[in-house]
Amino acid sequence: MLHPCAPLLPEEVILRVKKLSVPLLLDGVKAAGLDIPGGGCMDAGILPVDRGMTVAGTALTVETREGDNLPIHLASYAFQADGYIMVIDGKGYDGCAYFGDLIMGACQAAGFSGMVVDGYTRDRDGNIRLDFPVYSRGFMPRGPVKKEEGDINRPILCGGVRVEPGDLVAGDSDGVCVIPRRHIQTVLDEAEKKLAYEEKRQQTIAAYRRARAEGSPLPQLAPRWVLEMMR
């Protein structure tokens, strides 16, 4: 059954997210002490079709089962899709692919930012040629069936994580995370602090490497928190 999309997340939020990695966003969840099931991290088996794919946007959710891709077709053509990521609860079904490069191409043309499926896809080479971010559990060449309309834009469970329409979805080469809409500001603030810390650590590591190469006195390499724990 079709339900309306949640409002798009503000563009300034998406721009902030694009400067962060999925690991940094998840560090932000941890630092904020938020009680999010799974910490917002999807199962490790849900990965990009090709390394280097990245995506960030607003969740548009689809629930289906047993390789039925009729709900995915319905979601592909029913909405003004610009800025949405289609997140599909396929129950991890491995008997066939939920979709291939034709649906991917149609979703790309309709304005979707990417697709995430708890299930399998096909047409890997065609997907890579499209340069369209898709995350799945892997590849299965057998085609899907078309039976039931499923449920579109209702809370789902995808990759072990609850996803509500309008949540933040982000993916990179490490995997996919979902941040509930109400927690986005807090998570971004904490993730940006961690990014600043990591940039400073990279400078320290580079300075240590240079000092070793030049035979100069070595600066302190261990971070302060390690030194404090060693006391």
mmCIF file of C-alpha atoms in Angstrom:
data_model
loop_
_atom_site.group_PDB
_atom_site.id
_atom_site.type_symbol
_atom_site.label_atom_id
_atom_site.label_comp_id
_atom_site.label_asym_id
_atom_site.label_seq_id
_atom_site.Cartn_x
_atom_site.Cartn_y
_atom_site.Cartn_z
ATOM 1 C CA MET A 1 0.000 0.000 0.000
ATOM 2 C CA LEU A 2 1.275 3.447 -0.934
ATOM 3 C CA HIS A 3 1.656 6.089 1.761
ATOM 4 C CA PRO A 4 2.996 9.655 1.380
ATOM 5 C CA CYS A 5 6.711 10.363 1.620
ATOM 6 C CA ALA A 6 8.133 12.090 4.669
ATOM 7 C CA PRO A 7 9.519 15.583 4.016
ATOM 8 C CA LEU A 8 13.012 15.755 2.585
ATOM 9 C CA LEU A 9 15.820 16.530 4.977
ATOM 10 C CA PRO A 10 17.219 20.054 4.548
ATOM 11 C CA GLU A 11 19.966 20.385 1.962
ATOM 12 C CA GLU A 12 22.326 21.878 4.544
ATOM 13 C CA VAL A 13 22.021 18.661 6.562
ATOM 14 C CA ILE A 14 22.878 16.511 3.527
ATOM 15 C CA LEU A 15 25.876 18.721 2.737
ATOM 16 C CA ARG A 16 27.186 18.227 6.282
ATOM 17 C CA VAL A 17 26.669 14.477 6.025
ATOM 18 C CA LYS A 18 28.594 14.295 2.753
ATOM 19 C CA LYS A 19 31.697 15.615 4.534
ATOM 20 C CA LEU A 20 31.585 12.692 6.975
ATOM 21 C CA SER A 21 32.118 8.962 6.603
ATOM 22 C CA VAL A 22 29.714 6.294 7.795
ATOM 23 C CA PRO A 23 32.185 5.295 10.553
ATOM 24 C CA LEU A 24 32.293 8.907 11.753
ATOM 25 C CA LEU A 25 28.503 9.119 11.824
ATOM 26 C CA LEU A 26 28.356 5.932 13.877
ATOM 27 C CA ASP A 27 31.041 7.312 16.197
ATOM 28 C CA GLY A 28 28.735 10.299 16.590
ATOM 29 C CA VAL A 29 25.882 7.999 17.653
ATOM 30 C CA LYS A 30 28.176 6.336 20.187
ATOM 31 C CA ALA A 31 29.554 9.609 21.555
ATOM 32 C CA ALA A 32 26.048 10.976 21.993
ATOM 33 C CA GLY A 33 25.059 7.905 24.007
ATOM 34 C CA LEU A 34 21.903 7.425 21.956
ATOM 35 C CA ASP A 35 19.786 4.340 22.459
ATOM 36 C CA ILE A 36 19.425 3.368 18.792
ATOM 37 C CA PRO A 37 19.080 -0.388 18.083
ATOM 38 C CA GLY A 38 22.266 -1.648 16.482
ATOM 39 C CA GLY A 39 23.758 1.807 16.905
ATOM 40 C CA GLY A 40 22.171 2.692 13.569
ATOM 41 C CA CYS A 41 24.543 0.385 11.673
ATOM 42 C CA MET A 42 23.130 -2.055 9.122
ATOM 43 C CA ASP A 43 24.399 -5.634 8.969
ATOM 44 C CA ALA A 44 27.948 -6.005 7.676
ATOM 45 C CA GLY A 45 26.627 -8.039 4.729
ATOM 46 C CA ILE A 46 24.935 -5.017 3.154
ATOM 47 C CA LEU A 47 27.631 -3.399 1.041
ATOM 48 C CA PRO A 48 27.971 -1.221 -2.075
ATOM 49 C CA VAL A 49 27.850 -2.914 -5.457
ATOM 50 C CA ASP A 50 31.175 -1.214 -6.206
ATOM 51 C CA ARG A 51 33.806 0.303 -3.925
ATOM 52 C CA GLY A 52 33.771 4.061 -3.880
ATOM 53 C CA MET A 53 30.006 4.391 -4.096
ATOM 54 C CA THR A 54 28.664 6.911 -1.594
ATOM 55 C CA VAL A 55 25.163 8.118 -0.857
ATOM 56 C CA ALA A 56 23.342 10.369 1.595
ATOM 57 C CA GLY A 57 19.678 11.281 1.633
ATOM 58 C CA THR A 58 16.194 10.892 3.039
ATOM 59 C CA ALA A 59 14.666 7.445 3.521
ATOM 60 C CA LEU A 60 11.758 6.308 1.365
ATOM 61 C CA THR A 61 10.883 2.865 2.694
ATOM 62 C CA VAL A 62 9.573 -0.270 0.978
ATOM 63 C CA GLU A 63 8.573 -3.580 2.551
ATOM 64 C CA THR A 64 8.379 -6.745 0.467
ATOM 65 C CA ARG A 65 9.266 -10.446 0.700
ATOM 66 C CA GLU A 66 10.239 -13.611 -1.159
ATOM 67 C CA GLY A 67 11.705 -11.861 -4.176
ATOM 68 C CA ASP A 68 8.588 -9.847 -5.030
ATOM 69 C CA ASN A 69 9.621 -6.602 -6.696
ATOM 70 C CA LEU A 70 6.181 -5.203 -7.523
ATOM 71 C CA PRO A 71 6.405 -2.856 -4.493
ATOM 72 C CA ILE A 72 9.764 -1.626 -5.774
ATOM 73 C CA HIS A 73 8.241 -0.843 -9.166
ATOM 74 C CA LEU A 74 5.366 1.015 -7.493
ATOM 75 C CA ALA A 75 7.748 3.064 -5.351
ATOM 76 C CA SER A 76 9.945 3.829 -8.357
ATOM 77 C CA TYR A 77 7.251 5.697 -10.273
ATOM 78 C CA ALA A 78 4.817 7.013 -7.642
ATOM 79 C CA PHE A 79 6.709 9.959 -6.170
ATOM 80 C CA GLN A 80 8.776 13.047 -6.887
ATOM 81 C CA ALA A 81 11.944 11.218 -5.939
ATOM 82 C CA ASP A 82 14.682 13.874 -5.916
ATOM 83 C CA GLY A 83 16.788 13.480 -2.773
ATOM 84 C CA TYR A 84 15.266 10.216 -1.548
ATOM 85 C CA ILE A 85 17.038 6.908 -1.015
ATOM 86 C CA MET A 86 14.851 3.842 -1.524
ATOM 87 C CA VAL A 87 15.413 1.540 1.462
ATOM 88 C CA ILE A 88 13.918 -1.924 0.908
ATOM 89 C CA ASP A 89 13.162 -4.491 3.572
ATOM 90 C CA GLY A 90 13.447 -7.651 1.483
ATOM 91 C CA LYS A 91 13.789 -9.923 4.546
ATOM 92 C CA GLY A 92 17.235 -11.004 3.336
ATOM 93 C CA TYR A 93 15.626 -13.249 0.701
ATOM 94 C CA ASP A 94 18.317 -14.984 -1.373
ATOM 95 C CA GLY A 95 16.248 -16.996 -3.857
ATOM 96 C CA CYS A 96 16.367 -14.319 -6.548
ATOM 97 C CA ALA A 97 17.396 -10.728 -7.199
ATOM 98 C CA TYR A 98 14.965 -8.013 -6.220
ATOM 99 C CA PHE A 99 16.006 -5.791 -9.127
ATOM 100 C CA GLY A 100 18.617 -5.152 -11.787
ATOM 101 C CA ASP A 101 19.933 -2.289 -13.863
ATOM 102 C CA LEU A 102 16.589 -1.459 -15.526
ATOM 103 C CA ILE A 103 14.945 -0.514 -12.235
ATOM 104 C CA MET A 104 18.185 1.113 -11.109
ATOM 105 C CA GLY A 105 18.252 3.215 -14.262
ATOM 106 C CA ALA A 106 14.599 4.173 -13.875
ATOM 107 C CA CYS A 107 15.143 5.194 -10.242
ATOM 108 C CA GLN A 108 18.190 7.206 -11.223
ATOM 109 C CA ALA A 109 16.200 8.952 -13.955
ATOM 110 C CA ALA A 110 13.374 9.666 -11.478
ATOM 111 C CA GLY A 111 15.807 11.427 -9.144
ATOM 112 C CA PHE A 112 16.506 8.872 -6.434
ATOM 113 C CA SER A 113 19.924 9.324 -4.820
ATOM 114 C CA GLY A 114 20.419 5.573 -4.414
ATOM 115 C CA MET A 115 18.924 2.272 -3.251
ATOM 116 C CA VAL A 116 19.543 -0.023 -0.275
ATOM 117 C CA VAL A 117 18.039 -3.526 -0.148
ATOM 118 C CA ASP A 118 18.112 -6.256 2.469
ATOM 119 C CA GLY A 119 18.341 -8.809 -0.307
ATOM 120 C CA TYR A 120 20.157 -9.404 -3.578
ATOM 121 C CA THR A 121 20.523 -7.581 -6.884
ATOM 122 C CA ARG A 122 21.773 -8.467 -10.359
ATOM 123 C CA ASP A 123 23.316 -6.776 -13.413
ATOM 124 C CA ARG A 124 26.364 -5.708 -11.437
ATOM 125 C CA ASP A 125 28.311 -4.443 -14.455
ATOM 126 C CA GLY A 126 25.290 -2.484 -15.675
ATOM 127 C CA ASN A 127 24.905 -0.966 -12.216
ATOM 128 C CA ILE A 128 28.538 0.136 -12.211
ATOM 129 C CA ARG A 129 28.150 1.701 -15.653
ATOM 130 C CA LEU A 130 25.159 3.681 -14.380
ATOM 131 C CA ASP A 131 27.321 5.095 -11.559
ATOM 132 C CA PHE A 132 24.258 4.825 -9.311
ATOM 133 C CA PRO A 133 24.773 3.943 -5.621
ATOM 134 C CA VAL A 134 23.190 0.566 -4.754
ATOM 135 C CA TYR A 135 23.761 -1.423 -1.561
ATOM 136 C CA SER A 136 22.742 -5.070 -1.239
ATOM 137 C CA ARG A 137 23.732 -8.411 0.292
ATOM 138 C CA GLY A 138 25.285 -9.555 -2.979
ATOM 139 C CA PHE A 139 24.340 -10.853 -6.386
ATOM 140 C CA MET A 140 21.862 -13.428 -7.669
ATOM 141 C CA PRO A 141 21.133 -13.682 -11.410
ATOM 142 C CA ARG A 142 17.686 -15.302 -11.065
ATOM 143 C CA GLY A 143 14.942 -12.755 -11.671
ATOM 144 C CA PRO A 144 12.190 -11.601 -9.256
ATOM 145 C CA VAL A 145 8.444 -12.217 -9.166
ATOM 146 C CA LYS A 146 5.597 -9.690 -9.131
ATOM 147 C CA LYS A 147 2.678 -10.498 -6.823
ATOM 148 C CA GLU A 148 1.777 -8.163 -3.968
ATOM 149 C CA GLU A 149 1.829 -4.376 -3.626
ATOM 150 C CA GLY A 150 3.724 -4.542 -0.329
ATOM 151 C CA ASP A 151 3.904 -1.531 1.954
ATOM 152 C CA ILE A 152 5.534 1.759 1.010
ATOM 153 C CA ASN A 153 6.526 4.530 3.426
ATOM 154 C CA ARG A 154 5.903 2.698 6.661
ATOM 155 C CA PRO A 155 8.549 1.822 9.325
ATOM 156 C CA ILE A 156 10.638 -1.177 8.276
ATOM 157 C CA LEU A 157 13.536 -3.288 9.501
ATOM 158 C CA CYS A 158 16.406 -3.320 7.008
ATOM 159 C CA GLY A 159 19.714 -4.988 7.768
ATOM 160 C CA GLY A 160 18.776 -5.251 11.434
ATOM 161 C CA VAL A 161 18.044 -1.524 11.765
ATOM 162 C CA ARG A 162 14.671 0.176 12.127
ATOM 163 C CA VAL A 163 14.136 2.697 9.336
ATOM 164 C CA GLU A 164 11.323 5.224 9.354
ATOM 165 C CA PRO A 165 10.367 7.371 6.361
ATOM 166 C CA GLY A 166 12.333 10.605 6.600
ATOM 167 C CA ASP A 167 15.303 9.183 8.478
ATOM 168 C CA LEU A 168 18.834 9.994 7.357
ATOM 169 C CA VAL A 169 20.482 7.225 5.328
ATOM 170 C CA ALA A 170 24.187 7.289 4.471
ATOM 171 C CA GLY A 171 26.412 4.758 2.777
ATOM 172 C CA ASP A 172 30.021 4.431 1.702
ATOM 173 C CA SER A 173 32.525 1.628 1.076
ATOM 174 C CA ASP A 174 32.239 0.492 4.714
ATOM 175 C CA GLY A 175 28.463 0.008 4.699
ATOM 176 C CA VAL A 176 25.211 1.776 5.563
ATOM 177 C CA CYS A 177 23.937 3.665 8.600
ATOM 178 C CA VAL A 178 20.544 5.097 9.495
ATOM 179 C CA ILE A 179 20.096 8.053 11.852
ATOM 180 C CA PRO A 180 16.593 8.724 13.182
ATOM 181 C CA ARG A 181 15.418 12.148 12.113
ATOM 182 C CA ARG A 182 15.061 13.424 15.693
ATOM 183 C CA HIS A 183 18.719 12.641 16.460
ATOM 184 C CA ILE A 184 20.390 13.975 13.316
ATOM 185 C CA GLN A 185 21.583 17.315 14.727
ATOM 186 C CA THR A 186 23.125 15.700 17.805
ATOM 187 C CA VAL A 187 24.858 12.993 15.775
ATOM 188 C CA LEU A 188 26.260 15.464 13.242
ATOM 189 C CA ASP A 189 27.649 17.688 15.999
ATOM 190 C CA GLU A 190 29.424 14.731 17.630
ATOM 191 C CA ALA A 191 30.639 13.307 14.315
ATOM 192 C CA GLU A 192 32.144 16.659 13.328
ATOM 193 C CA LYS A 193 34.018 16.765 16.646
ATOM 194 C CA LYS A 194 35.425 13.309 15.877
ATOM 195 C CA LEU A 195 36.417 14.452 12.388
ATOM 196 C CA ALA A 196 38.373 17.364 13.874
ATOM 197 C CA TYR A 197 40.085 14.960 16.280
ATOM 198 C CA GLU A 198 41.014 12.576 13.470
ATOM 199 C CA GLU A 199 42.389 15.384 11.314
ATOM 200 C CA LYS A 200 44.610 16.478 14.213
ATOM 201 C CA ARG A 201 45.746 12.881 14.752
ATOM 202 C CA GLN A 202 46.660 12.596 11.070
ATOM 203 C CA GLN A 203 48.830 15.716 11.431
ATOM 204 C CA THR A 204 50.556 14.180 14.466
ATOM 205 C CA ILE A 205 51.198 10.903 12.626
ATOM 206 C CA ALA A 206 52.582 12.776 9.608
ATOM 207 C CA ALA A 207 54.896 14.822 11.849
ATOM 208 C CA TYR A 208 56.152 11.643 13.551
ATOM 209 C CA ARG A 209 56.802 10.023 10.169
ATOM 210 C CA ARG A 210 58.772 13.077 8.986
ATOM 211 C CA ALA A 211 60.823 13.194 12.186
ATOM 212 C CA ARG A 212 61.785 9.516 11.818
ATOM 213 C CA ALA A 213 62.794 10.046 8.187
ATOM 214 C CA GLU A 214 64.901 13.104 9.081
ATOM 215 C CA GLY A 215 66.406 11.663 12.252
ATOM 216 C CA SER A 216 64.894 14.484 14.277
ATOM 217 C CA PRO A 217 63.619 14.207 17.876
ATOM 218 C CA LEU A 218 60.391 12.247 17.830
ATOM 219 C CA PRO A 219 57.167 13.955 18.910
ATOM 220 C CA GLN A 220 54.698 12.103 21.132
ATOM 221 C CA LEU A 221 52.805 9.658 18.928
ATOM 222 C CA ALA A 222 50.370 8.118 21.418
ATOM 223 C CA PRO A 223 47.182 10.126 21.955
ATOM 224 C CA ARG A 224 46.628 11.692 25.363
ATOM 225 C CA TRP A 225 43.842 9.297 26.342
ATOM 226 C CA VAL A 226 46.176 6.326 25.812
ATOM 227 C CA LEU A 227 48.873 7.908 27.966
ATOM 228 C CA GLU A 228 46.344 8.572 30.714
ATOM 229 C CA MET A 229 45.146 4.957 30.648
ATOM 230 C CA MET A 230 48.772 3.737 30.858
ATOM 231 C CA ARG A 231 49.413 5.624 34.098
#
